PDB file of C-alpha atoms in Angstrom:
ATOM      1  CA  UNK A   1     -20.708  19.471  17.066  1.00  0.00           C
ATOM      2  CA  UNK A   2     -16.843  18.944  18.036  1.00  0.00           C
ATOM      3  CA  UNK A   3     -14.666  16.802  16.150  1.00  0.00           C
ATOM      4  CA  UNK A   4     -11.322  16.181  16.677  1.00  0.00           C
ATOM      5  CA  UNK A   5     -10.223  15.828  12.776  1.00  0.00           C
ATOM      6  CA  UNK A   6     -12.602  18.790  11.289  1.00  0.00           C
ATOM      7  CA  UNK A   7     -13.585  19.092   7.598  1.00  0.00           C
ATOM      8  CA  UNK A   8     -11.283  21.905   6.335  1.00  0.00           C
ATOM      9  CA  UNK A   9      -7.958  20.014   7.783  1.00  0.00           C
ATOM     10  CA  UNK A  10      -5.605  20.675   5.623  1.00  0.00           C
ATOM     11  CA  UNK A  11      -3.016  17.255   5.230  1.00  0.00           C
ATOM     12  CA  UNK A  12      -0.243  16.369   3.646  1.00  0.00           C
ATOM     13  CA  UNK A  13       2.674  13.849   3.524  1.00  0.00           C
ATOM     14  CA  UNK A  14       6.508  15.196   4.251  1.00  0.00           C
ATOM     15  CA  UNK A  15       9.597  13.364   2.154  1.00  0.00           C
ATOM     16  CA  UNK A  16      12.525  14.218   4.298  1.00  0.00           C
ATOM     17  CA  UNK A  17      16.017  13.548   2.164  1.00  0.00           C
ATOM     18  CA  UNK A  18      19.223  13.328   3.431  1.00  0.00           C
ATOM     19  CA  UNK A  19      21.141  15.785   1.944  1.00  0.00           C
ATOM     20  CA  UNK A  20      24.471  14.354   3.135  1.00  0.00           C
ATOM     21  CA  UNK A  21      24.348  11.517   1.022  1.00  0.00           C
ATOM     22  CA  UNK A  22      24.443  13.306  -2.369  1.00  0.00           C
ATOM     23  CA  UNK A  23      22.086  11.064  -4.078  1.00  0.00           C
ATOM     24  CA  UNK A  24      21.947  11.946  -7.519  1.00  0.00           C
ATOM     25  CA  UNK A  25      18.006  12.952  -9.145  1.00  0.00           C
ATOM     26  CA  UNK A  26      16.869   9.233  -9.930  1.00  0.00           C
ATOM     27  CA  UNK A  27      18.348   7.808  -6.784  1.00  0.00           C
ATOM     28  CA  UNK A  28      16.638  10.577  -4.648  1.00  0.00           C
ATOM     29  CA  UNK A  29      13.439  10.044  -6.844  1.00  0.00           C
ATOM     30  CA  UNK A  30      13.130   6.163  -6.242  1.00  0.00           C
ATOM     31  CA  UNK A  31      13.761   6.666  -2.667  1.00  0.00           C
ATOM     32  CA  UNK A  32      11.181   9.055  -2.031  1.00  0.00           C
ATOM     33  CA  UNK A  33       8.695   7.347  -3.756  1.00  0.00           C
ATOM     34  CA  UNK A  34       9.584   4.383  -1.292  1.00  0.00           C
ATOM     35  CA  UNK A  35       8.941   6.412   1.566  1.00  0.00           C
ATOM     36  CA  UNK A  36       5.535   7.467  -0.187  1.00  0.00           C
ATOM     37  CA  UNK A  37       4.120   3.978  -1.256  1.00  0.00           C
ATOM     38  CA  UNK A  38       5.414   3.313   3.154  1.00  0.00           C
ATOM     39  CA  UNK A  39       3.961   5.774   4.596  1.00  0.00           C
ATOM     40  CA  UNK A  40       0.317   5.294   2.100  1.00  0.00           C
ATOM     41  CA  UNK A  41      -0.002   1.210   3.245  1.00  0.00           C
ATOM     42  CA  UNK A  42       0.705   2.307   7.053  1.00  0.00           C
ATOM     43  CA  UNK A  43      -1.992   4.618   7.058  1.00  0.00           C
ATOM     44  CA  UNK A  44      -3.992   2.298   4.858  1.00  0.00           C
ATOM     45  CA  UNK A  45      -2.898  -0.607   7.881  1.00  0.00           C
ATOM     46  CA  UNK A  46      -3.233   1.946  10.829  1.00  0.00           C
ATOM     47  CA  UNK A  47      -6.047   3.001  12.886  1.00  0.00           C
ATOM     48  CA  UNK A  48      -9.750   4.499  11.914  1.00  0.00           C
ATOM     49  CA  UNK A  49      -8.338   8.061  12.614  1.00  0.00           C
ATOM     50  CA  UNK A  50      -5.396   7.419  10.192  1.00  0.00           C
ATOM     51  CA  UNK A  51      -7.567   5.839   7.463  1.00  0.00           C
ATOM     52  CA  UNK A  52      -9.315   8.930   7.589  1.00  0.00           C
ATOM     53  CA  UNK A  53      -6.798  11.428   7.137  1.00  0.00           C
ATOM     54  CA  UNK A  54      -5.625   9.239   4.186  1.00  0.00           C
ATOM     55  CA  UNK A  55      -8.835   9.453   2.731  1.00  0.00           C
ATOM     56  CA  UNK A  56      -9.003  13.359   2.816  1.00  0.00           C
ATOM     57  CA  UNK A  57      -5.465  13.280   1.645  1.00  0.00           C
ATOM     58  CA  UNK A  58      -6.572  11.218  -1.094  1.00  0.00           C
ATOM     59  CA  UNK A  59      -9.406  13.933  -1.977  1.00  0.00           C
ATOM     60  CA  UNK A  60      -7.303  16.938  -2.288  1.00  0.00           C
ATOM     61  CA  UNK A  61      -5.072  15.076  -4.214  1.00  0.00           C
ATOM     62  CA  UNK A  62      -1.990  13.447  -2.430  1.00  0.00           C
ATOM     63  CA  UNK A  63       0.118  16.811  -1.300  1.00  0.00           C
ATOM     64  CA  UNK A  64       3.611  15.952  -0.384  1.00  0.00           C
ATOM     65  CA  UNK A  65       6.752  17.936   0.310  1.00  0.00           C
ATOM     66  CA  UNK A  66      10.379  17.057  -0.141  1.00  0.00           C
ATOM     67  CA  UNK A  67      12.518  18.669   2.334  1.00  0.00           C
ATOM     68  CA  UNK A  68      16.206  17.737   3.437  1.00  0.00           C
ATOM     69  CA  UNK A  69      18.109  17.396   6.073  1.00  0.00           C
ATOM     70  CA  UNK A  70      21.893  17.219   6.661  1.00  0.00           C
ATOM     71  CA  UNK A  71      23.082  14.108   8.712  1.00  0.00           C
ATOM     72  CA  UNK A  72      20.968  10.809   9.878  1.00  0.00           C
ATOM     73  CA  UNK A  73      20.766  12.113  13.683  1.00  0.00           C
ATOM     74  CA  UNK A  74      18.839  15.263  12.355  1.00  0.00           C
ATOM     75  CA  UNK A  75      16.795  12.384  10.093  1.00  0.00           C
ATOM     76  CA  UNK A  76      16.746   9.750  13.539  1.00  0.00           C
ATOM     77  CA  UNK A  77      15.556  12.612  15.378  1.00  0.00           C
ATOM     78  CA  UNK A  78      12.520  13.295  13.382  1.00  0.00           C
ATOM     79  CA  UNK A  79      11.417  10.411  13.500  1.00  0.00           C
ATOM     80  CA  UNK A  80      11.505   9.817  17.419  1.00  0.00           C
ATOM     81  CA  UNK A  81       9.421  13.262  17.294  1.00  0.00           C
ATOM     82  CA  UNK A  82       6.628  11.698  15.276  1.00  0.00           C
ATOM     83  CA  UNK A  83       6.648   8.497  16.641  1.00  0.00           C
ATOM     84  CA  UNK A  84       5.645  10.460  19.970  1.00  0.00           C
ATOM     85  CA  UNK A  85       3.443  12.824  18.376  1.00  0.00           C
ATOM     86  CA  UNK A  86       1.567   9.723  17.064  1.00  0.00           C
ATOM     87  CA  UNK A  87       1.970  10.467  13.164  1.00  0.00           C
ATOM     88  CA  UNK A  88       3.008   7.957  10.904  1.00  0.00           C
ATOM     89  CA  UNK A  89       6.460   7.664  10.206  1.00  0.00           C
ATOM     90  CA  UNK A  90       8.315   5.131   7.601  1.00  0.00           C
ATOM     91  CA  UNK A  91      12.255   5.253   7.376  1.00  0.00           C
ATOM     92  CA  UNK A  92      13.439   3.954   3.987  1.00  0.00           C
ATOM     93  CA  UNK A  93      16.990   2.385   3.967  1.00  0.00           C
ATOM     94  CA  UNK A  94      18.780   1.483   1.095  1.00  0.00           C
ATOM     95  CA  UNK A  95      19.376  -1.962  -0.027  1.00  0.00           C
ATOM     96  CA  UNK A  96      23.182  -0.865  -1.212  1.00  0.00           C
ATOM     97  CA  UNK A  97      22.382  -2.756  -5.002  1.00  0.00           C
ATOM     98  CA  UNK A  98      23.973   1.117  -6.497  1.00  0.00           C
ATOM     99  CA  UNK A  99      25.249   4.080  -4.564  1.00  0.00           C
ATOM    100  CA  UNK A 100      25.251   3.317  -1.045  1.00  0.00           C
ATOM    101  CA  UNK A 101      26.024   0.586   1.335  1.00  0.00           C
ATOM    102  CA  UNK A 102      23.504  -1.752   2.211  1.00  0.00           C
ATOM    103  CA  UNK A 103      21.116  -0.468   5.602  1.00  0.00           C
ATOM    104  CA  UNK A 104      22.038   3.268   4.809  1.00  0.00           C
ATOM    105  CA  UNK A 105      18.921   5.448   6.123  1.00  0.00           C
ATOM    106  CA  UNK A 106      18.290   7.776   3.048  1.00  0.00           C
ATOM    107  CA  UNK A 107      14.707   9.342   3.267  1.00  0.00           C
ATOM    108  CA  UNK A 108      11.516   9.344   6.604  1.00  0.00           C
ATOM    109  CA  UNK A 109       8.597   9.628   5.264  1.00  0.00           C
ATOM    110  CA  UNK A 110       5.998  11.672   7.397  1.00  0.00           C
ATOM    111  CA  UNK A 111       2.227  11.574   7.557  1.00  0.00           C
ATOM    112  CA  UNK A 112      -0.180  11.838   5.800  1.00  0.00           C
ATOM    113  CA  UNK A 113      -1.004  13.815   8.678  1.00  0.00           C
ATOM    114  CA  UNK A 114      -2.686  16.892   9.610  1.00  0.00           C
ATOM    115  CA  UNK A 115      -0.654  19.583   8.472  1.00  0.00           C
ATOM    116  CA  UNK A 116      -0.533  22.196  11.546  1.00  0.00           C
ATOM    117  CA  UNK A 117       0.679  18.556  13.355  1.00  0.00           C
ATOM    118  CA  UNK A 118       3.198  17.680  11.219  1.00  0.00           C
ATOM    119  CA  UNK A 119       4.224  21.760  10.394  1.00  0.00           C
ATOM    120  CA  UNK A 120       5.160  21.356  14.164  1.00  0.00           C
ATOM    121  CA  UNK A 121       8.228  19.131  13.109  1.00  0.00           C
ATOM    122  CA  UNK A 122       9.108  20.414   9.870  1.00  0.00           C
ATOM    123  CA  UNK A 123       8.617  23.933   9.358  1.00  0.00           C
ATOM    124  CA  UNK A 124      12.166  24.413   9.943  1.00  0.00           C
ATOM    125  CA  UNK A 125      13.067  21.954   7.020  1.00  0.00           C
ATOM    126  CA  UNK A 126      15.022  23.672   3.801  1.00  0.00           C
ATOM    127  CA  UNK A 127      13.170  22.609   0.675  1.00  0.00           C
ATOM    128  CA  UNK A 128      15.590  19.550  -1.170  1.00  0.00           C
TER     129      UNK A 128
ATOM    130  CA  UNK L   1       1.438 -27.725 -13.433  1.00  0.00           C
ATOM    131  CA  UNK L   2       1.548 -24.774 -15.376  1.00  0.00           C
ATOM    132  CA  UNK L   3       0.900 -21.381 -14.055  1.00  0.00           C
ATOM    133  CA  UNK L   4       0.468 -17.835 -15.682  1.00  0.00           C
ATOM    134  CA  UNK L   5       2.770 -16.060 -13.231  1.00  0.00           C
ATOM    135  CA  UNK L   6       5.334 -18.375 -11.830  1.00  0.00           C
ATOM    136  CA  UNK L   7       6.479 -18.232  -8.346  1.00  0.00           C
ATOM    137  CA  UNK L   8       9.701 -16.715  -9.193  1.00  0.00           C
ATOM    138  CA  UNK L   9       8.322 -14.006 -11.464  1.00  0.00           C
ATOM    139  CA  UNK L  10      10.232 -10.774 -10.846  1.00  0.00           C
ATOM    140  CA  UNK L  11       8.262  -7.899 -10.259  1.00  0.00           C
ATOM    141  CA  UNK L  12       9.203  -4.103 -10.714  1.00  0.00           C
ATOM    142  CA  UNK L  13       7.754  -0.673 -10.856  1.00  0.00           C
ATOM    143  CA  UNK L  14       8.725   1.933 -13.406  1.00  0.00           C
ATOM    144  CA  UNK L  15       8.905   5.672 -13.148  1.00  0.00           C
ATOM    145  CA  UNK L  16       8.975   7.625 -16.453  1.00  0.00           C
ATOM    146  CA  UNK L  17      10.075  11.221 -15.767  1.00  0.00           C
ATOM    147  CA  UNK L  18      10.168  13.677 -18.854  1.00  0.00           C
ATOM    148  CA  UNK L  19      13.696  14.800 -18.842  1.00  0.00           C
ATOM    149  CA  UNK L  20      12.651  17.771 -20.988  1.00  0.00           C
ATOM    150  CA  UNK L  21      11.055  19.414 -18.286  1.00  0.00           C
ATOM    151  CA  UNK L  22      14.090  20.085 -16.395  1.00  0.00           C
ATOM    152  CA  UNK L  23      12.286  19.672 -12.900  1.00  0.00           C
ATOM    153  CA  UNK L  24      14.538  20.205  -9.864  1.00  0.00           C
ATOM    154  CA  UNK L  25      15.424  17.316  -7.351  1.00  0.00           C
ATOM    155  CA  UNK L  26      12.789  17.835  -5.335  1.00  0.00           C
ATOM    156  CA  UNK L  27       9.651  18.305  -7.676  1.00  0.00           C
ATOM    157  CA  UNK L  28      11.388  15.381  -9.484  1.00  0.00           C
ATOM    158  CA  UNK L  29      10.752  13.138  -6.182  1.00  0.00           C
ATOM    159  CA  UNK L  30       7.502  14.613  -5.514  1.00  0.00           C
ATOM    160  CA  UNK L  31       6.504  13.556  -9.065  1.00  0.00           C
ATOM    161  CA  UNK L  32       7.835  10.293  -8.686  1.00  0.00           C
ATOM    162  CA  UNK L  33       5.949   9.608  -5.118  1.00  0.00           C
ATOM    163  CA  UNK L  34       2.887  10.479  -6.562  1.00  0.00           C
ATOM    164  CA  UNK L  35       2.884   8.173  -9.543  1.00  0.00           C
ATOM    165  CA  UNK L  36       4.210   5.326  -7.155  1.00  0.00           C
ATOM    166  CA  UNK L  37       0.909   6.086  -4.897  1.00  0.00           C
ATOM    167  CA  UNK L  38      -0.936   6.113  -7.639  1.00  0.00           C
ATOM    168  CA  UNK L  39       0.231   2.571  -9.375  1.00  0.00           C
ATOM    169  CA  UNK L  40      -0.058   1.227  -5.538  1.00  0.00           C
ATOM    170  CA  UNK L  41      -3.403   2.398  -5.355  1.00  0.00           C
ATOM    171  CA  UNK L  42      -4.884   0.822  -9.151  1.00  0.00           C
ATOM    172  CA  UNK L  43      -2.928  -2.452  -8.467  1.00  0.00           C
ATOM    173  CA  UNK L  44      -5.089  -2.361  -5.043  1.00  0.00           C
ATOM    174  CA  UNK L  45      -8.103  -1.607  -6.510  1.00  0.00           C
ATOM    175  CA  UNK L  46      -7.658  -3.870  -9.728  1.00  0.00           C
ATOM    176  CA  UNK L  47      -8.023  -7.603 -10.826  1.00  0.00           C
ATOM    177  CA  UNK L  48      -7.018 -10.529  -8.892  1.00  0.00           C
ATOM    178  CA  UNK L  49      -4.111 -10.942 -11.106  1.00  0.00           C
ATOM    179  CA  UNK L  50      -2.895  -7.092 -10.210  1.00  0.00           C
ATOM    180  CA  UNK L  51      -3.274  -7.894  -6.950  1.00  0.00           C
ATOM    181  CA  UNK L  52      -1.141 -10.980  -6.691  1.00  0.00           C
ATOM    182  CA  UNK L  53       1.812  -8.885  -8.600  1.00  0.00           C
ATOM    183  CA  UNK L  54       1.461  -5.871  -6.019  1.00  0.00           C
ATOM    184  CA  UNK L  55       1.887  -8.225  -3.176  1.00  0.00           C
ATOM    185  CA  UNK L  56       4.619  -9.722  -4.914  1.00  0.00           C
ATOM    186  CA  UNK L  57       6.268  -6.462  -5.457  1.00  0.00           C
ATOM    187  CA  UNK L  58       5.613  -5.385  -1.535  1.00  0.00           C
ATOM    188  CA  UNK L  59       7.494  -8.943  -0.606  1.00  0.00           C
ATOM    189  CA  UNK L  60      10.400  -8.384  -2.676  1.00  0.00           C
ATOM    190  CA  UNK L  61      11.050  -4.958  -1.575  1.00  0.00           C
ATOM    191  CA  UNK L  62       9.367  -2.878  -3.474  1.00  0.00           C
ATOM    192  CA  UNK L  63      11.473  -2.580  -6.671  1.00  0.00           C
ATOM    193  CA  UNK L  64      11.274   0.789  -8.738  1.00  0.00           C
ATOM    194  CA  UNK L  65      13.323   2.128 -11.550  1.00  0.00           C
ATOM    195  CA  UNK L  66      13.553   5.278 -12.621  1.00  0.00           C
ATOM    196  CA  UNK L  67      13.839   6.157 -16.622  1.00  0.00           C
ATOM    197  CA  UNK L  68      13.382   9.513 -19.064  1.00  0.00           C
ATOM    198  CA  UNK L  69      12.185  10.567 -22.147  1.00  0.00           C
ATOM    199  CA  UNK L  70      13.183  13.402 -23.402  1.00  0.00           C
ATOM    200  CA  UNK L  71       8.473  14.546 -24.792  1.00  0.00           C
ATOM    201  CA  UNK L  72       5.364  14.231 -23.520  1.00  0.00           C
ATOM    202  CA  UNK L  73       4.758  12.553 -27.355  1.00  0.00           C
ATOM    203  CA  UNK L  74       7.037  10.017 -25.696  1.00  0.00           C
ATOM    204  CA  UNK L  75       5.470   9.493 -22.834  1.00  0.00           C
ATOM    205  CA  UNK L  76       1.990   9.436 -24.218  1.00  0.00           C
ATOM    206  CA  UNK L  77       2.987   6.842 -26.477  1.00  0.00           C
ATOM    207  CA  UNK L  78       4.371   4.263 -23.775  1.00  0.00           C
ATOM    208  CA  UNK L  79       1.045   4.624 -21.809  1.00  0.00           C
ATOM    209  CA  UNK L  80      -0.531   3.925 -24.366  1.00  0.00           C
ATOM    210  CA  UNK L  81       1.845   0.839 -25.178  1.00  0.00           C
ATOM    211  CA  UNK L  82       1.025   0.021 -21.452  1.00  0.00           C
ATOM    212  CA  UNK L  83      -2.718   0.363 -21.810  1.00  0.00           C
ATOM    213  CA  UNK L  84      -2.410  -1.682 -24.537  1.00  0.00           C
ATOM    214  CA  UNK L  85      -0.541  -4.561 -23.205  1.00  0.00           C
ATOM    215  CA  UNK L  86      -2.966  -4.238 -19.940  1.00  0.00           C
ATOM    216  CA  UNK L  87      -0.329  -2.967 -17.644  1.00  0.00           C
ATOM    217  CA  UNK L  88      -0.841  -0.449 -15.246  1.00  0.00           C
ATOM    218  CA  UNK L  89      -0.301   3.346 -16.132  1.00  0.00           C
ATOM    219  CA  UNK L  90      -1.066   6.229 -14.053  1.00  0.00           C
ATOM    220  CA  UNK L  91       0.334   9.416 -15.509  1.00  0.00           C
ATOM    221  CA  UNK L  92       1.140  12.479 -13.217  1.00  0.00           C
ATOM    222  CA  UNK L  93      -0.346  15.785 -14.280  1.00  0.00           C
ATOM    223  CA  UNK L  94       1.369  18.601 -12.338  1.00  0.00           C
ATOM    224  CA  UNK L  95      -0.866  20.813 -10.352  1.00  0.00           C
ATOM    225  CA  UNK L  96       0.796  24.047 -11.426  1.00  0.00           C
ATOM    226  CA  UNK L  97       1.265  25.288  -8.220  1.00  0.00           C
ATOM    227  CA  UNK L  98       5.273  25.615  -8.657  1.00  0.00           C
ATOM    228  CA  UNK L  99       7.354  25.338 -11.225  1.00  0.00           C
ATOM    229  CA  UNK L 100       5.331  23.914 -14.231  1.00  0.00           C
ATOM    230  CA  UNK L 101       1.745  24.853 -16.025  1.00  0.00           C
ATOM    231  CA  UNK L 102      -0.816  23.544 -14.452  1.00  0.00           C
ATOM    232  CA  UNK L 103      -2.193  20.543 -16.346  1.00  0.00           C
ATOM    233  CA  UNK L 104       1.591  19.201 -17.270  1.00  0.00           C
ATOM    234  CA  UNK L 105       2.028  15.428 -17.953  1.00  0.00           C
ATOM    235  CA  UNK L 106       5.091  15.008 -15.620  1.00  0.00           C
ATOM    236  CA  UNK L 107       5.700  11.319 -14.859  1.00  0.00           C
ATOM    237  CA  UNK L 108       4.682   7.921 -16.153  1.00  0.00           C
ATOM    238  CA  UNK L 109       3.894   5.176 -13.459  1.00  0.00           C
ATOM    239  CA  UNK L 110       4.256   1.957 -15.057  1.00  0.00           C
ATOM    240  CA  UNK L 111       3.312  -1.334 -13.326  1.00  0.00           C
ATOM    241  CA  UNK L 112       3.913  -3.247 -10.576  1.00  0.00           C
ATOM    242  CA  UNK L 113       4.469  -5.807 -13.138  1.00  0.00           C
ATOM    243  CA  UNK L 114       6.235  -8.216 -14.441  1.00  0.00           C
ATOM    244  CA  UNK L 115       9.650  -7.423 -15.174  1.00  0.00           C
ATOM    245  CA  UNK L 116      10.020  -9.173 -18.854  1.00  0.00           C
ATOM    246  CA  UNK L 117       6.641  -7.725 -19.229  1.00  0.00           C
ATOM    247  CA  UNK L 118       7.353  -3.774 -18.381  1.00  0.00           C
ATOM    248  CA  UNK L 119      11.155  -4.030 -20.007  1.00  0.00           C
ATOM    249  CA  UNK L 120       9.422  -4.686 -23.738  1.00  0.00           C
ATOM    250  CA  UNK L 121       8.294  -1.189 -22.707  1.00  0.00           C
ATOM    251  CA  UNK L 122      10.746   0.366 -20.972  1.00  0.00           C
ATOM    252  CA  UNK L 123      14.272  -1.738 -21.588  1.00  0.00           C
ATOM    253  CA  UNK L 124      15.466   0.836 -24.361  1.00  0.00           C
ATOM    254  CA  UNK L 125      14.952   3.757 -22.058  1.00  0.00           C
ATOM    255  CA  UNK L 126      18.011   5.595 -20.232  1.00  0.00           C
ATOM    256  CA  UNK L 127      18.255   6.121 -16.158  1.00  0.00           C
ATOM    257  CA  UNK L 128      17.244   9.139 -15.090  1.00  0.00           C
TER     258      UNK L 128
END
């Protein structure tokens, strides 16, 4: 039997922060989680194959990644990538109310997606 | 006409990290998007009246805070508060893969909800 999503995929969900911006721990917290609660109704919106992965994401307990990045091109070009590569992807801009100005992009949020897929993008990433 | 959660009602979402922990940036967010998932996902799954706040929430933007306490005794004694008052409350235990022992109560999810009803709770708290 062939399937193209097997049982042992590993998934998980990639926060990508914008290091640039120098948000400070509670800013960078609340805009991650953004990204997360995103990224969680697209795949709960998105096809069959994406409602799956979120399910088996769901089962081995939601794991997610903060990473960074160092401008908004490096952040703009991620998310061209996995718009291509057919993953989810959910930009979070700020609405300016505290540090930044309104429309700043401060975090993507990636997957949850198979993880070989989405290592593809990321593996290069710095932890935040 | 009278109505138990006016049109206007402001919504928000709390996030309760334990300060004492001293978790880095990035566990910090990681924390935080999990207990934001997690809220998302019992407001979907909960009464009618839940529901109508999370979509609320979703139409305003989403609206998080994030707060500290400084003990799990702390934190354990707002969800309890929460529980109490019928709020939502999903509580992060740490996997133990990084940083912390596995097990760890991390961070406090509190709501969607209504604002006046979550800041009885949370309004003496500091920013994160």
């Amino acid at each position: 039997m062939s399937r193209s999503f097997a049982a042992g995929t590993t998934t998980k969900l990639a926060l990508i922060v914008r290091g640039d911006l120098k948000m400070g721990k509670g800013k960078t917290a609340a805009q991650c989680a953004h990204a997360a609660v995103m990224c969680y109704q697209n795949a709960a919106q998105g096809s069959e194959a994406q409602n799956a992965i979120l399910k088996r994401w769901c089962r081995m307990g939601q794991p997610k990644i903060v990473l960074r990045v160092d401008s908004y091109e490096q952040l703009n070009g991620l998310q061209l990538q996995a718009e291509q590569a057919n993953l989810i992807a959910a930009l979070v801009r700020d609405a300016g109310r505290t540090q930044l100005d309104a429309g700043t992009a401060t975090v993507l949020g990636l997957g949850p997606a198979n993880a070989i897929e989405l290592d593809k993008l990321v593996a290069h990433l710095k932890l935040l």
